[in-house]
Coordinates of C-alpha atoms and ligand atoms in Angstrom, one line a residue:
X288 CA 89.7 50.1 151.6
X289 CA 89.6 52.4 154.8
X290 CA 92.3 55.1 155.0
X291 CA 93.6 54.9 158.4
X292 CA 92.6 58.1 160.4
X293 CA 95.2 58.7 163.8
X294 CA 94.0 61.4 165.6
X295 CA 96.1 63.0 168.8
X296 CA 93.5 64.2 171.6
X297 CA 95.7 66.6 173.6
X298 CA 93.0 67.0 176.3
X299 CA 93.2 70.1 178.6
X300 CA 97.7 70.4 177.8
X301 CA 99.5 72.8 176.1
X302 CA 98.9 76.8 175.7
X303 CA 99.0 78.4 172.4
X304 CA 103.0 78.9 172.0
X305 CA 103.7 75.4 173.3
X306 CA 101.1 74.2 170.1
X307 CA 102.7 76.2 167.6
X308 CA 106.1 74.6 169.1
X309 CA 104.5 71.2 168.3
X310 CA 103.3 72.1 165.0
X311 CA 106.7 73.4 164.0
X312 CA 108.7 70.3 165.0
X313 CA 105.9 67.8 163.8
X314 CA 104.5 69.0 160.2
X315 CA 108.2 68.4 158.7
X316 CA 108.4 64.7 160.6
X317 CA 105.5 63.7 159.0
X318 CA 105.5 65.3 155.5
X319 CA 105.8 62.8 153.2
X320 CA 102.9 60.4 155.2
X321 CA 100.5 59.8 152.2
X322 CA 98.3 56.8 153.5
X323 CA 97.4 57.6 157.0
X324 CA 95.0 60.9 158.0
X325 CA 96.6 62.7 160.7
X326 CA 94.5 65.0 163.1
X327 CA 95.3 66.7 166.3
X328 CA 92.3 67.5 168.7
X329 CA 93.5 70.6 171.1
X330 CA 91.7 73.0 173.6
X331 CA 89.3 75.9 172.1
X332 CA 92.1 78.6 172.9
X333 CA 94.6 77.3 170.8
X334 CA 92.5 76.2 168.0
X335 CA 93.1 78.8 165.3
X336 CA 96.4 79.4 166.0
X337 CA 97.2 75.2 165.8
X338 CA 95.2 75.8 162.4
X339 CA 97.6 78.4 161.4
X340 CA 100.6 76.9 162.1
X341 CA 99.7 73.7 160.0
X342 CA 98.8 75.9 157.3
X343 CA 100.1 74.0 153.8
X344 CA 100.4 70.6 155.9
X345 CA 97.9 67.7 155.6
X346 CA 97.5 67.7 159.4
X347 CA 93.6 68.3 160.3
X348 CA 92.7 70.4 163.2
X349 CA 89.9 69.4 165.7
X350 CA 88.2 70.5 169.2
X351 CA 87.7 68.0 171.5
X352 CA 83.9 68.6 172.7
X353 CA 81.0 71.1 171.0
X354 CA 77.2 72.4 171.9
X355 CA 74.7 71.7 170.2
X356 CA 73.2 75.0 169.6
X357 CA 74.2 77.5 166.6
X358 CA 73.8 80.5 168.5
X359 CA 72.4 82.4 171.7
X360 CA 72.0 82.3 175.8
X361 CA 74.2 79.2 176.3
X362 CA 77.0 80.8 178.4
X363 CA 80.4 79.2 178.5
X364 CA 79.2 77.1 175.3
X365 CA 80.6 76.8 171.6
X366 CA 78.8 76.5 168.8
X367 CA 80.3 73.5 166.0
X368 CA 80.0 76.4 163.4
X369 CA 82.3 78.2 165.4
X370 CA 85.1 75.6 165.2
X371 CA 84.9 75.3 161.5
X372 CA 84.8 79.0 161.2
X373 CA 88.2 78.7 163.4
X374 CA 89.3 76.4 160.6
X375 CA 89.3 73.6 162.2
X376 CA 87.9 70.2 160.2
X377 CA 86.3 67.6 163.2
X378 CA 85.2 67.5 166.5
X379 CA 86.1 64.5 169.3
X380 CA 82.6 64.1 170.3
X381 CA 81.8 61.7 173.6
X382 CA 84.7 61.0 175.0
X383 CA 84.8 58.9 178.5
X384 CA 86.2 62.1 180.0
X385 CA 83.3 64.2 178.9
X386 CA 80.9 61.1 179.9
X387 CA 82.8 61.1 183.3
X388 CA 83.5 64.6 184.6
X389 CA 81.0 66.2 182.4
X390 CA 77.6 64.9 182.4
X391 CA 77.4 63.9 179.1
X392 CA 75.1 61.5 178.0
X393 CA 74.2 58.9 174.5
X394 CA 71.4 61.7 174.3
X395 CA 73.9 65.0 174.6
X396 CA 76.3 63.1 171.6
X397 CA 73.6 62.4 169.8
X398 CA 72.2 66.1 169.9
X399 CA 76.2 67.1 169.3
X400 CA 77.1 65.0 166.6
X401 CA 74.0 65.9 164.2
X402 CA 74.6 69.9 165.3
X403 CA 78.6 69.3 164.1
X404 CA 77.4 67.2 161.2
X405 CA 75.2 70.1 160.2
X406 CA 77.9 72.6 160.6
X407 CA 80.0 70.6 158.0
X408 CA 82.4 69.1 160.5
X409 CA 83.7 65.5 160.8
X410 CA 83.6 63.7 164.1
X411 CA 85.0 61.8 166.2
X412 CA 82.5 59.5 168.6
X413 CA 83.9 57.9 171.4
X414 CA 82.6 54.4 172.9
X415 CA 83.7 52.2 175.7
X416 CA 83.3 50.6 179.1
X417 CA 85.2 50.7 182.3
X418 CA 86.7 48.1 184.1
X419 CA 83.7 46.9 186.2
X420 CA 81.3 47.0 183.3
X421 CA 84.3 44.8 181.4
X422 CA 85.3 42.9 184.4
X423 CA 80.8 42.1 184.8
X424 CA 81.1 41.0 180.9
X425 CA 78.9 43.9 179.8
X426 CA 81.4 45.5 177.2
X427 CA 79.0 44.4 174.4
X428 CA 76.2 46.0 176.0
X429 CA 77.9 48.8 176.6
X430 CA 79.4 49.9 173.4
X431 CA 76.2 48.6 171.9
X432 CA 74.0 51.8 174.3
X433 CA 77.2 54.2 173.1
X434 CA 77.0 53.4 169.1
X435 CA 73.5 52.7 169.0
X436 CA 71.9 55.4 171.2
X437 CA 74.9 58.1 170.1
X438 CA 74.5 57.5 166.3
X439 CA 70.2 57.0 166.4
X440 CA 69.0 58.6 163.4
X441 CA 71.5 59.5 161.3
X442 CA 71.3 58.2 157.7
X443 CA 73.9 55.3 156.3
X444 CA 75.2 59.0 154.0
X445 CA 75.6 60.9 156.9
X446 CA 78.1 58.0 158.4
X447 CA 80.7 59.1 155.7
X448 CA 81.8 61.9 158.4
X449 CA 81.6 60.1 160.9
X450 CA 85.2 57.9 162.4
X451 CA 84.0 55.5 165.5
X452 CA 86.8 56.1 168.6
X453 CA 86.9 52.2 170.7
X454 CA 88.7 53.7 173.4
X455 CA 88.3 51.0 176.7
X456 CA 88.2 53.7 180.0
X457 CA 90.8 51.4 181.8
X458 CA 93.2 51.9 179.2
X459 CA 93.3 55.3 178.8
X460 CA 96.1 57.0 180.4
X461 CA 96.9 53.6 181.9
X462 CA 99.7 52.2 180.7
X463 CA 97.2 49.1 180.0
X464 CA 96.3 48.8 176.5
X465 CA 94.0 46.3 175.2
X466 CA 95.7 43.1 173.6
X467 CA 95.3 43.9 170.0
X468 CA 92.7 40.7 170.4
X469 CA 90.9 42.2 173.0
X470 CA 90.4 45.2 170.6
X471 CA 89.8 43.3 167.4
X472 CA 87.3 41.4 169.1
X473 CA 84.9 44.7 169.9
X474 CA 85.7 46.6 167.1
X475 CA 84.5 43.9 164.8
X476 CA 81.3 43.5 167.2
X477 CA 81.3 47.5 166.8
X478 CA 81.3 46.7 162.9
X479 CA 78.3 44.4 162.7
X480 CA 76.3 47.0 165.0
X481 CA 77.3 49.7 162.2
X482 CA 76.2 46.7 159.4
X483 CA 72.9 46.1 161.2
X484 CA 72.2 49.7 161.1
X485 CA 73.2 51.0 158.6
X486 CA 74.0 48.1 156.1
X487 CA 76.9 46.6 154.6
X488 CA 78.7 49.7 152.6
X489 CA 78.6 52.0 155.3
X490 CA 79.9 49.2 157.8
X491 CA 82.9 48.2 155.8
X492 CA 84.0 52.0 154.9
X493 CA 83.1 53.5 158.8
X494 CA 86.6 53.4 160.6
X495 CA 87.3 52.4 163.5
X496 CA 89.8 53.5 166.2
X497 CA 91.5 52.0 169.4
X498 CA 92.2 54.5 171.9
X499 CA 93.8 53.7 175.2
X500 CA 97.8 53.9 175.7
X501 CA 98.6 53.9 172.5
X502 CA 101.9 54.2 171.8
X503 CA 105.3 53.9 169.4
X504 CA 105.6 50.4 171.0
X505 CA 102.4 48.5 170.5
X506 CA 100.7 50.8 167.8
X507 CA 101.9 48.4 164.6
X508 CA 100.6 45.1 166.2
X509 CA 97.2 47.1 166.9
X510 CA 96.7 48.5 163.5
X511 CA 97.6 44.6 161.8
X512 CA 94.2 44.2 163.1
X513 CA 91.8 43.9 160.7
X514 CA 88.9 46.2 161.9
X515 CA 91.4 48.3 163.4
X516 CA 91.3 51.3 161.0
X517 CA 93.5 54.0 162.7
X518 CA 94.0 55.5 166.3
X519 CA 93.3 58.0 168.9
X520 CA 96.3 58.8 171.2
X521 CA 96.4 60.7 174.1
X522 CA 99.2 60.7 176.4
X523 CA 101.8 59.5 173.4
X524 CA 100.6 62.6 170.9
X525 CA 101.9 65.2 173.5
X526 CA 105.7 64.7 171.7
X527 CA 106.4 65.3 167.9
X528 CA 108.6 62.3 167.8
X529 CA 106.5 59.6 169.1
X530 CA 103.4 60.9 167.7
X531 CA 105.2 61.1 164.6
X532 CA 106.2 57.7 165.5
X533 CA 103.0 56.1 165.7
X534 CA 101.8 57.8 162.9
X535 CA 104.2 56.4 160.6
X536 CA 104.0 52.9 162.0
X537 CA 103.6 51.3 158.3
X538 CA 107.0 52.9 157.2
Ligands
PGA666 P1 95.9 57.9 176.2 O1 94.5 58.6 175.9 O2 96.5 57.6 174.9 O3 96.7 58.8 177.1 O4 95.5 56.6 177.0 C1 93.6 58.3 174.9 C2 92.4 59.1 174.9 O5 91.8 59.3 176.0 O6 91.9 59.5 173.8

């Protein structure tokens, strides 16, 4: 049985006051939420303080990108071991921003995700194709290069750290969210990849998230899905109330 991980990924919004704001309002909405994970993903800057103000909540902290080096001439960079030691517990690792506007390649997640997994952090990996590559019927081949290529040699015991992000780009920030069959259909693609490569156990305990517009409004009819395992909001995680919302959408 997969826990259902939802994950807010506040991308470059809100200063350190306006977090601690969020965190005030938000840890008592969702207090008594025992069978979903709940993580927030928020710039460097505000990290520790966004750990400080959930303090004695269940709400993880995360960053939202990592190097890949522990230490040294990298200027600008930050190291995973950093962002633990900032108390935070996972890392958003790939996302079609950072692919995008960042240069960031299957090769730079890879090197990020076993630097973070070495740190002890959890992570995040994002997949997923645009709207030509979906419109050219390549979304297979693409999600295949992401989860492949990102995830190459890690072992099936590493995986247990590891929560896979579907997140289609023309969704995110949209408005247009995958039909939950649209989404079912690739993440359970996405789950015979992880079965292939990692075998059966590891497949059926990985989760899964849709990303892209999520929202209070179409966030039950997503999760009824069966390989959908949890979700990573954007836009709709920038509230308390409707992240709170979405959060508790089996309630
Ligand atoms: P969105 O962003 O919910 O605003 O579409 C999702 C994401 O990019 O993780």
């Amino acid at each position: 049985m997969r826990k259902p991980f939802i994950a807010g990924n506040w991308k470059l919004n809100k200063n350190i006051a306006e977090a601690r704001a969020f965190a005030e309002a938000f840890a008592p909405m969702v207090d008594g939420v025992e069978d979903v994970e709940i993580g927030i993903g928020v710039q460097f800057v505000a990290l520790k303080s966004l750990v400080d103000a959930f303090a004695g909540s269940k709400v993880k902290v995360g960053a939202q990108d990592c190097y890949w080096e522990e230490s040294g001439a990298f200027t600008g960079e930050i190291a995973p071991a950093m962002i633990l030691d900032a108390g935070a517990a996972f890392v958003i690792i790939g996302h079609s921003e950072r692919r995008q506007y960042f240069g960031e390649t299957n090769e730079t997640v890879n090197k990020k995700i076993f630097a973070a997994l070495e740190a002890g952090l959890e992570v995040i990996m994002c997949c997923g194709e645009t709207l030509e590559e979906r419109e050219a019927d390549k979304t297979n081949m693409v999600v295949k290069d992401h989860l492949v290529n990102g995830l190459a040699g890690l072992a099936p015991g590493q995986m247990n750290k590891i929560t896979i992000a579907y997140e289609p780009v023309w969704a995110i920030g949209t408005g247009k969210t995958a039909t939950p069959e649209q989404a079912q259909e690739v993440h359970a693609y996405l789950r015979e990849l992880l079965e292939r490569t990692f075998g059966r156990e590891t497949a059926q305990t990985t989760r899964i998230q849709y990303g892209g517009s999520v929202k209070p409004a179409n966030v039950r009819e997503l999760m009824a899905k069966p390989d959908i395992d949890g979700a990573l909001v954007g836009g709709a995680s920038l509230e308390p109330e409707s992240f709170a919302e979405i959060v508790k959408f089996n309630s």
